[in-house]
Coordinates of C-alpha atoms in Angstrom, one line a residue:
D1 CA 19.0 -23.1 44.5
A2 CA 17.0 -25.3 42.1
R3 CA 15.7 -21.6 41.1
S4 CA 19.2 -20.2 39.8
P5 CA 18.9 -21.4 35.8
S6 CA 15.5 -20.0 35.9
R7 CA 17.2 -16.9 37.3
I8 CA 19.8 -16.8 34.8
A9 CA 17.1 -17.5 32.0
A10 CA 15.3 -14.5 32.9
L11 CA 18.6 -12.2 33.6
R12 CA 19.6 -13.4 29.9
A13 CA 15.9 -12.4 28.7
R14 CA 16.1 -8.8 30.2
V15 CA 19.2 -8.6 28.8
W16 CA 18.9 -9.5 25.3
P17 CA 16.9 -9.9 22.8
G18 CA 14.3 -8.5 25.1
S19 CA 15.8 -5.0 25.6
W20 CA 15.4 -5.0 21.9
R21 CA 11.7 -6.3 21.8
V22 CA 10.1 -3.9 23.8
G23 CA 11.2 -1.2 20.9
G24 CA 13.9 0.6 22.7
W25 CA 16.1 0.2 19.3
R26 CA 13.6 2.9 18.3
A27 CA 15.1 5.7 20.8
A28 CA 18.9 4.9 18.7
L29 CA 16.7 5.5 15.4
V30 CA 15.1 8.9 17.1
A31 CA 18.4 9.9 18.2
W32 CA 19.9 9.5 15.0
A33 CA 17.4 11.3 13.2
V34 CA 17.5 14.7 15.6
L35 CA 21.6 14.3 15.0
M36 CA 21.3 14.7 11.6
V37 CA 19.3 17.7 12.0
P38 CA 22.1 20.1 12.4
V39 CA 25.0 18.2 10.5
P40 CA 24.9 21.0 7.4
L41 CA 24.6 24.2 9.8
L42 CA 27.5 23.2 11.6
G43 CA 30.7 23.2 8.9
E44 CA 33.0 21.2 7.7
T45 CA 35.0 20.4 10.8
A46 CA 32.6 19.0 12.7
F47 CA 31.3 16.9 9.8
V48 CA 33.5 13.4 9.6
P49 CA 32.3 13.0 14.1
L50 CA 29.0 13.4 13.2
A51 CA 29.2 11.2 10.6
Y52 CA 30.4 8.3 12.8
L53 CA 27.9 9.1 15.2
S54 CA 24.9 9.3 13.2
T55 CA 26.1 6.3 12.1
A56 CA 26.7 4.1 14.9
L57 CA 23.2 5.2 16.3
L58 CA 21.7 4.0 12.5
T59 CA 23.6 1.1 12.8
L60 CA 22.7 0.4 16.8
G61 CA 18.6 0.5 15.8
T62 CA 19.0 -1.4 12.9
L63 CA 20.6 -3.9 15.0
G64 CA 17.5 -3.7 17.2
L65 CA 15.3 -4.0 13.6
A66 CA 17.8 -7.0 12.8
V67 CA 16.7 -8.7 16.2
E68 CA 13.1 -8.0 16.6
R69 CA 12.7 -9.5 12.6
A70 CA 15.7 -12.7 13.0
G71 CA 15.9 -12.9 16.6
R72 CA 18.9 -14.1 16.9
R73 CA 20.4 -15.0 14.1
A74 CA 20.5 -11.7 13.5
L75 CA 24.2 -11.0 15.1
P76 CA 25.7 -13.5 13.0
A77 CA 24.3 -11.6 10.0
A78 CA 25.4 -8.3 11.7
L79 CA 29.0 -9.7 12.0
V80 CA 29.2 -10.9 8.4
A81 CA 27.3 -8.0 7.2
L82 CA 30.1 -5.6 8.3
A83 CA 33.2 -8.3 8.0
F84 CA 31.3 -7.5 3.9
G85 CA 31.4 -4.3 4.1
W86 CA 34.7 -4.3 4.8
G87 CA 36.1 -6.4 2.4
I88 CA 34.3 -5.5 -0.4
E89 CA 35.7 -1.6 0.3
L90 CA 39.1 -3.0 0.5
L91 CA 39.2 -4.9 -2.5
G92 CA 37.7 -1.8 -4.3
S93 CA 40.1 1.1 -2.7
R94 CA 43.0 -1.2 -3.8
T95 CA 42.0 -2.5 -7.1
G96 CA 38.8 -0.4 -8.3
V97 CA 36.5 -3.0 -8.5
P98 CA 33.9 -2.9 -8.6
F99 CA 33.6 0.6 -7.7
G100 CA 35.9 1.8 -10.2
R101 CA 39.3 4.0 -8.6
Y102 CA 39.2 5.8 -5.1
H103 CA 40.9 6.2 -2.8
Y104 CA 40.2 7.5 1.2
L105 CA 41.2 10.7 2.0
T106 CA 40.5 11.7 6.1
A107 CA 37.6 9.6 7.6
G108 CA 38.8 8.3 11.0
P109 CA 39.5 5.0 12.6
E110 CA 40.5 2.6 9.7
L111 CA 41.3 -0.6 9.4
L112 CA 44.0 -1.5 6.6
G113 CA 43.2 2.1 4.8
V114 CA 39.1 1.3 5.4
P115 CA 37.2 3.7 7.9
L116 CA 34.9 1.5 10.2
L117 CA 32.4 4.6 8.8
V118 CA 32.0 2.4 6.1
P119 CA 31.2 -1.2 7.2
L120 CA 28.9 0.0 9.5
G121 CA 26.7 1.9 6.6
W122 CA 26.7 -1.5 4.8
F123 CA 24.9 -3.0 7.7
A124 CA 22.8 -0.2 7.9
F125 CA 21.7 0.4 4.8
A126 CA 21.7 -3.5 3.9
V127 CA 19.1 -3.8 6.6
L128 CA 17.0 -1.3 5.5
A129 CA 16.6 -1.6 2.1
L130 CA 15.7 -5.1 2.5
Q131 CA 12.7 -3.8 4.9
V132 CA 11.5 -1.5 2.0
A133 CA 12.3 -3.2 -1.2
P134 CA 9.5 -4.9 -3.2
G135 CA 8.0 -8.7 -2.1
R136 CA 8.8 -10.2 -4.9
L137 CA 11.8 -8.6 -5.8
R138 CA 13.6 -8.8 -2.7
W139 CA 17.2 -9.0 -3.4
P140 CA 17.2 -6.8 -6.2
G141 CA 14.5 -4.0 -4.8
A142 CA 17.1 -4.0 -2.0
A143 CA 20.2 -3.3 -4.9
A144 CA 17.8 -0.3 -6.4
A145 CA 17.3 0.8 -2.4
L146 CA 21.2 1.0 -1.8
V147 CA 21.9 2.8 -5.0
A148 CA 19.4 4.8 -4.6
W149 CA 20.5 6.2 -1.5
D150 CA 24.9 6.3 -2.8
L151 CA 22.6 8.8 -5.4
G152 CA 23.3 10.9 -2.4
L153 CA 26.1 9.2 -0.3
D154 CA 29.3 9.1 -2.4
P155 CA 28.4 13.0 -3.5
L156 CA 28.6 14.0 -0.3
M157 CA 31.3 12.6 0.9
V158 CA 33.7 13.1 -2.2
R159 CA 32.1 17.0 -1.7
Q160 CA 33.7 16.4 1.7
G161 CA 36.8 15.7 1.0
L162 CA 36.6 11.5 2.8
W163 CA 37.3 10.1 -1.0
R164 CA 37.6 10.9 -4.1
F165 CA 37.3 8.6 -7.5
E166 CA 40.3 9.4 -10.0
P167 CA 39.3 9.9 -12.7
A168 CA 36.1 12.3 -11.5
G169 CA 32.9 11.2 -12.4
A170 CA 30.4 13.0 -14.0
Y171 CA 27.7 12.7 -11.8
A172 CA 29.0 15.5 -9.1
G173 CA 32.6 13.3 -8.9
V174 CA 31.4 10.1 -9.0
P175 CA 31.9 7.2 -11.8
V176 CA 29.1 5.4 -13.0
M177 CA 30.4 2.4 -12.9
N178 CA 30.4 3.4 -8.8
F179 CA 26.7 2.9 -9.2
L180 CA 26.9 -0.9 -10.7
G181 CA 29.1 -2.0 -8.0
W182 CA 26.5 -0.7 -5.8
A183 CA 23.7 -2.6 -7.6
A184 CA 25.9 -5.9 -7.8
A185 CA 27.7 -5.7 -4.0
G186 CA 24.0 -4.9 -2.7
V187 CA 22.2 -8.1 -4.6
A188 CA 24.8 -10.3 -3.0
L189 CA 25.0 -8.8 0.6
A190 CA 21.4 -8.7 -0.1
A191 CA 21.5 -12.9 -0.9
L192 CA 23.4 -13.2 1.8
L193 CA 21.6 -11.5 4.6
V194 CA 17.9 -13.6 4.0
W195 CA 20.1 -16.6 3.9
L196 CA 21.9 -15.6 7.1
A197 CA 19.2 -14.6 9.0
P198 CA 15.8 -15.4 6.7
G199 CA 13.4 -13.5 9.3
L200 CA 15.0 -10.0 7.6
G201 CA 13.7 -11.2 4.1
R202 CA 10.1 -11.0 5.8
G203 CA 7.5 -8.1 5.8
R204 CA 7.9 -4.5 5.6
A205 CA 8.8 -2.6 9.2
P206 CA 7.3 0.7 9.2
E207 CA 9.8 2.1 11.1
A208 CA 12.1 1.4 8.1
R209 CA 10.5 2.6 5.6
I210 CA 10.5 6.1 8.5
V211 CA 14.1 6.2 8.8
Y212 CA 14.3 5.6 4.9
L213 CA 12.0 8.4 3.9
A214 CA 13.6 10.2 6.2
Q215 CA 16.6 9.8 4.9
A216 CA 15.6 11.1 1.3
G217 CA 14.7 14.4 3.1
F218 CA 18.0 15.2 5.0
I219 CA 20.3 13.9 1.5
G220 CA 17.6 16.6 -0.5
V221 CA 18.4 19.6 1.8
G222 CA 21.5 19.0 3.0
L223 CA 23.0 18.2 -0.4
A224 CA 21.4 21.9 -1.2
L225 CA 22.9 23.0 1.5
F226 CA 26.7 21.5 1.2
G227 CA 26.2 23.1 -2.8
L228 CA 25.2 19.9 -4.7
P229 CA 21.2 20.4 -5.3
R230 CA 20.6 18.6 -8.4
A231 CA 22.3 15.5 -7.1
G232 CA 20.0 15.9 -3.2
L233 CA 16.8 16.3 -5.9
V234 CA 17.9 12.9 -8.1
A235 CA 18.8 11.0 -4.8
A236 CA 15.5 12.2 -2.8
A237 CA 13.6 11.2 -5.8
A238 CA 15.0 7.8 -6.1
M239 CA 14.7 6.8 -2.8
V240 CA 10.8 8.6 -2.8
A241 CA 10.4 6.1 -5.6
V242 CA 12.0 3.0 -4.6
V243 CA 9.2 3.6 -1.4
A244 CA 6.2 4.4 -4.0
T245 CA 6.6 1.0 -5.4
A246 CA 7.6 -1.3 -2.8
L247 CA 4.4 -0.5 -1.4
G248 CA 2.4 0.1 -5.3
P249 CA 0.2 2.5 -6.7
R250 CA -3.1 1.9 -4.5
S251 CA -1.4 2.6 -1.2
V252 CA 0.7 5.2 -2.2
R253 CA -2.5 7.0 -3.3
N254 CA -4.0 6.3 0.2
G255 CA -0.9 7.3 1.9
V256 CA -1.1 10.5 -0.1
I257 CA -4.7 11.3 0.2
A258 CA -4.1 10.7 4.3
F259 CA -1.6 13.4 4.2
L260 CA -3.2 15.9 2.1
T261 CA -6.5 15.7 4.5
R262 CA -4.6 15.6 7.5
V263 CA -2.8 19.0 6.5
I264 CA -6.0 20.4 5.2
A265 CA -7.7 18.9 8.6
W266 CA -5.1 21.6 10.1
W267 CA -6.7 24.5 8.9
V268 CA -10.5 23.5 9.3
P269 CA -10.8 26.0 12.2
I270 CA -9.3 28.7 10.5
I271 CA -11.0 28.4 7.7
V272 CA -14.4 27.8 8.9
V273 CA -13.9 31.4 10.7
G274 CA -12.5 33.1 7.4
S275 CA -15.4 31.6 5.2
L276 CA -17.7 33.1 8.3
R277 CA -15.9 36.7 8.1
R278 CA -15.8 37.0 4.8
G279 CA -18.9 35.0 3.2
L280 CA -21.2 37.1 6.0
A281 CA -22.2 40.3 7.1
G282 CA -21.5 38.9 10.9
V283 CA -23.2 36.5 13.1
W284 CA -26.0 37.4 15.9
V285 CA -27.4 35.0 18.9
R286 CA -29.5 35.2 20.9
D287 CA -30.0 33.0 24.5
E288 CA -26.6 31.7 24.1
G289 CA -26.7 30.8 27.9
A290 CA -29.5 28.3 27.2
L291 CA -26.7 25.3 26.5
P292 CA -26.6 23.0 29.6
E293 CA -23.1 22.0 30.9
G294 CA -21.9 18.6 30.0
G295 CA -22.7 16.4 27.0
A296 CA -26.2 17.8 25.1
V297 CA -28.2 17.2 21.8
V298 CA -28.3 20.7 19.1
A299 CA -30.9 19.8 17.0
A300 CA -31.0 22.7 14.1
N301 CA -32.8 23.3 11.2
H302 CA -30.7 22.9 8.2
H303 CA -31.0 25.3 5.4
S304 CA -27.6 26.5 3.9
W305 CA -24.3 25.2 4.3
W306 CA -23.3 27.8 6.6
D307 CA -25.2 26.1 9.6
G308 CA -22.6 23.7 10.1
Y309 CA -20.5 26.3 10.3
L310 CA -22.1 28.3 13.0
L311 CA -22.5 25.1 15.1
F312 CA -18.8 25.0 15.4
L313 CA -18.5 28.4 16.0
A314 CA -20.8 27.5 19.1
A315 CA -19.0 25.0 20.6
R316 CA -15.5 27.0 19.9
R317 CA -17.1 30.0 21.6
R318 CA -17.8 28.1 24.8
R319 CA -14.9 25.5 24.8
R320 CA -16.8 22.9 24.1
P321 CA -15.9 19.6 22.3
F322 CA -17.9 19.3 19.3
T323 CA -19.5 16.1 17.4
V324 CA -21.4 16.9 13.9
L325 CA -23.5 14.4 12.0
M326 CA -23.0 14.4 8.2
D327 CA -24.6 12.4 5.8
D328 CA -22.5 10.1 4.6
R329 CA -21.7 11.3 0.8
Q330 CA -20.9 14.7 2.5
L331 CA -18.6 13.1 4.9
A332 CA -16.5 11.0 2.3
R333 CA -16.2 14.4 0.2
F334 CA -14.6 16.1 2.8
P335 CA -13.6 13.6 5.3
F336 CA -11.0 16.4 6.6
F337 CA -14.0 17.6 9.0
R338 CA -13.5 14.2 10.7
P339 CA -10.8 15.4 13.2
H340 CA -12.9 18.3 13.8
G341 CA -15.9 15.9 15.1
A342 CA -17.6 15.0 11.9
I343 CA -19.2 11.3 12.4
G344 CA -21.3 9.8 9.9
A345 CA -25.1 10.1 10.0
G346 CA -25.1 6.2 11.1
E347 CA -22.8 6.3 13.9
V348 CA -24.9 6.3 16.3
R349 CA -22.5 4.0 18.3
T350 CA -19.9 7.2 18.7
A351 CA -22.6 9.7 18.6
L352 CA -23.6 8.6 22.0
V353 CA -20.1 7.5 23.7
R354 CA -19.4 11.7 22.6
L355 CA -22.1 12.7 24.0
A356 CA -21.5 10.3 27.3
G357 CA -18.1 12.1 27.2
G358 CA -19.7 15.7 27.5
H359 CA -19.7 16.3 23.7
L360 CA -21.9 19.0 22.4
V361 CA -23.4 16.7 19.6
A362 CA -25.5 18.4 16.4
V363 CA -28.5 16.9 14.0
F364 CA -29.9 18.2 11.4
P365 CA -33.2 16.7 11.9
E366 CA -34.9 17.8 8.7
A367 CA -32.0 15.2 7.1
G368 CA -31.1 17.1 4.7
L369 CA -31.0 20.6 3.3
K370 CA -34.7 22.1 3.4
S371 CA -36.1 25.4 1.9
A372 CA -36.4 28.8 4.7
G373 CA -39.3 28.5 6.7
S374 CA -40.8 25.9 9.4
P375 CA -39.5 23.0 9.8
P376 CA -41.2 20.1 7.9
A377 CA -41.6 16.6 9.4
L378 CA -38.3 15.7 11.7
A379 CA -36.6 12.4 12.0
P380 CA -36.5 11.0 14.8
G381 CA -32.5 10.9 14.6
A382 CA -32.4 13.5 17.8
A383 CA -34.4 12.8 20.3
F384 CA -33.3 9.0 20.4
L385 CA -29.9 10.4 21.2
A386 CA -31.1 12.6 24.0
R387 CA -33.0 9.7 25.1
R388 CA -30.8 7.1 24.7
G389 CA -27.6 9.2 26.1
R390 CA -29.9 11.0 29.1
R391 CA -29.2 14.1 28.0
P392 CA -30.7 17.3 27.5
L393 CA -32.2 18.2 23.9
V394 CA -31.5 21.6 22.8
P395 CA -33.6 23.1 19.8
V396 CA -31.9 25.7 17.9
A397 CA -33.3 28.2 15.2
V398 CA -30.8 29.6 12.0
R399 CA -31.2 31.9 9.9
V400 CA -29.1 32.7 6.9
T401 CA -30.7 35.9 5.4
M402 CA -30.2 38.3 3.1
R403 CA -31.5 42.0 4.7
G404 CA -29.8 45.2 4.4
S405 CA -26.5 44.7 4.3
Q406 CA -23.9 43.6 0.7
R407 CA -23.9 40.1 2.0
P408 CA -26.1 37.7 4.2
E409 CA -26.5 38.2 7.7
A410 CA -26.6 34.9 10.6
F411 CA -29.0 34.7 12.9
V412 CA -28.9 31.8 15.5
R413 CA -31.0 31.5 18.5
F414 CA -31.1 29.0 21.0
G415 CA -34.3 27.5 22.7
A416 CA -34.6 26.2 26.3
P417 CA -33.8 22.5 26.5
L418 CA -35.9 19.6 26.7
D419 CA -36.0 17.0 29.6
P420 CA -34.9 13.6 27.8
A421 CA -37.3 11.7 29.8
R422 CA -39.7 12.9 28.3
K423 CA -42.4 10.4 26.7
D424 CA -43.3 12.6 24.0
L425 CA -40.2 14.3 22.7
G426 CA -40.4 13.8 19.3
E427 CA -43.0 16.0 18.8
A428 CA -41.8 18.4 21.8
L429 CA -38.9 18.7 19.7
Q430 CA -41.2 19.8 16.5
A431 CA -43.2 22.2 18.2
A432 CA -40.0 23.9 20.0
L433 CA -38.5 24.1 17.1
D434 CA -41.4 24.9 14.8
D435 CA -41.9 27.7 17.6
L436 CA -38.5 28.9 17.7
V437 CA -38.4 29.0 14.1
Q438 CA -41.2 31.2 13.2
G439 CA -40.3 33.5 16.5
L440 CA -36.7 34.1 14.5
D441 CA -38.5 35.2 11.1
A442 CA -40.8 37.2 13.2
E443 CA -38.1 39.5 14.5
L444 CA -36.2 39.7 11.5
A445 CA -39.5 41.1 9.4
A446 CA -40.2 43.4 11.7
C447 CA -37.0 45.4 12.6
D448 CA -34.9 47.6 10.4
P449 CA -32.9 45.9 8.0
E450 CA -30.6 47.8 8.8
R451 CA -30.3 47.1 12.2
T452 CA -29.8 44.2 14.7
P453 CA -33.5 42.7 16.3
P454 CA -33.5 43.0 20.1
G455 CA -31.7 40.6 21.8
Y456 CA -29.2 39.7 19.8
D457 CA -25.9 40.2 20.3
R458 CA -22.6 39.6 17.9
W459 CA -20.6 36.7 17.9
L460 CA -18.7 37.4 15.1
A461 CA -18.1 40.7 13.0
G462 CA -18.2 39.6 9.4
H463 CA -17.5 42.1 5.7
A464 CA -19.2 45.4 6.4
S465 CA -21.1 46.6 3.5
T466 CA -18.9 49.0 1.3
D467 CA -21.4 51.8 3.0
R468 CA -20.5 51.0 6.3
R469 CA -16.7 51.3 4.9
M470 CA -16.9 54.7 3.3
A471 CA -18.9 55.7 6.3
W472 CA -15.7 57.6 8.2
G473 CA -15.3 59.8 5.1
V474 CA -19.1 61.0 5.1
R475 CA -19.0 61.8 8.7
L476 CA -15.1 63.5 8.0
W477 CA -16.6 65.6 5.5
G478 CA -20.0 66.1 7.3
R479 CA -17.0 67.5 10.2
Q480 CA -15.3 70.0 8.0
A481 CA -18.6 71.0 6.2

């Protein structure tokens, strides 16, 4: 059969190394991370079996990473690294060179006195170290990454009784010579791996950085739980410093900013609602039902910082996806609003896509904060979005004002949706928004400052005035009298 060679080649490609290239090795790294979590919590009897299993998973995942980076050359490089790790440990345990004198106590299966766990670790650690090391200092950088890792590894193994240095060193029972030996052996192994598999010395795999930083976290927390908090802190800090050095100050700064932005973004809904509750006496709304189903452009007057919060609250109450166009400078100052729908004023295409997807797209056509009163001439953006997106245009009047309470009160009035097919859509929005704002101001002026204007429903209870919070006591005294 002439097709049999191609079938064999296809089968071989499916089994090796193609199965690794689709990312199956990443599952091994995820399993390693999951398994590392309970290690400090399951007691000393489970430590050795879990150490072997976690190291095997780490080695398997690292082998897949090596194959993806260096192809078939990764396999002989892995075998050489395993042999190197076993040989250097055999030399060290017999002669004390280059790590200082030590001997193994109980560490599971072994070969000529060297636990099989150890050479597996040398290979996995070395490949990961190469991938997190600085590009211009690949060999010494990999050695530094290995030493940083060992600042937590050896103290843990000594603490758990897998091996012991004689005499005991000053650093959690580990001598300084041990780390010098790791540095020398790390340079040699890194150079050997890059010579055998040059792909391991090119680029940096993000998965390796994630695993390395995850190990920094596991070491820091684990050593603290095992009674070695200082060693854990030193090792974790050294590992983070290695990654930071490799990335460079600008990348580290950007990474920190991105992380903090995500953290703050998670709290944004809580912050917004909390700010409304603490900063206002309440939020009252009229004609909430005027919001059409599906996407719509919401055009509101803009005279305070609260306006965006109020429209955000409206979308959340109606359980509608929300987008708001913000001034580019403000959005740059507060990037954590992006995950909650904020986009730049110039991101028209994004606004249209979201409008088609059913978002309420909020626009402040006054193009900036204006003093309270009738809106000035409006910018054409809101009408353009509605006409181009073929979705209704809803005028909204907003007023945050001091009345009879100790804190401002917010009033929102929705107008009737405007047909986007109207030729005079911009003029119609100007007239409708003028009428809404003037009508809202007239309703507030005609109403007792301590009462709610007719037709408004309370959406949110804010911070009550002192007289209202004390009123129950006054009523109680009145009953007693």
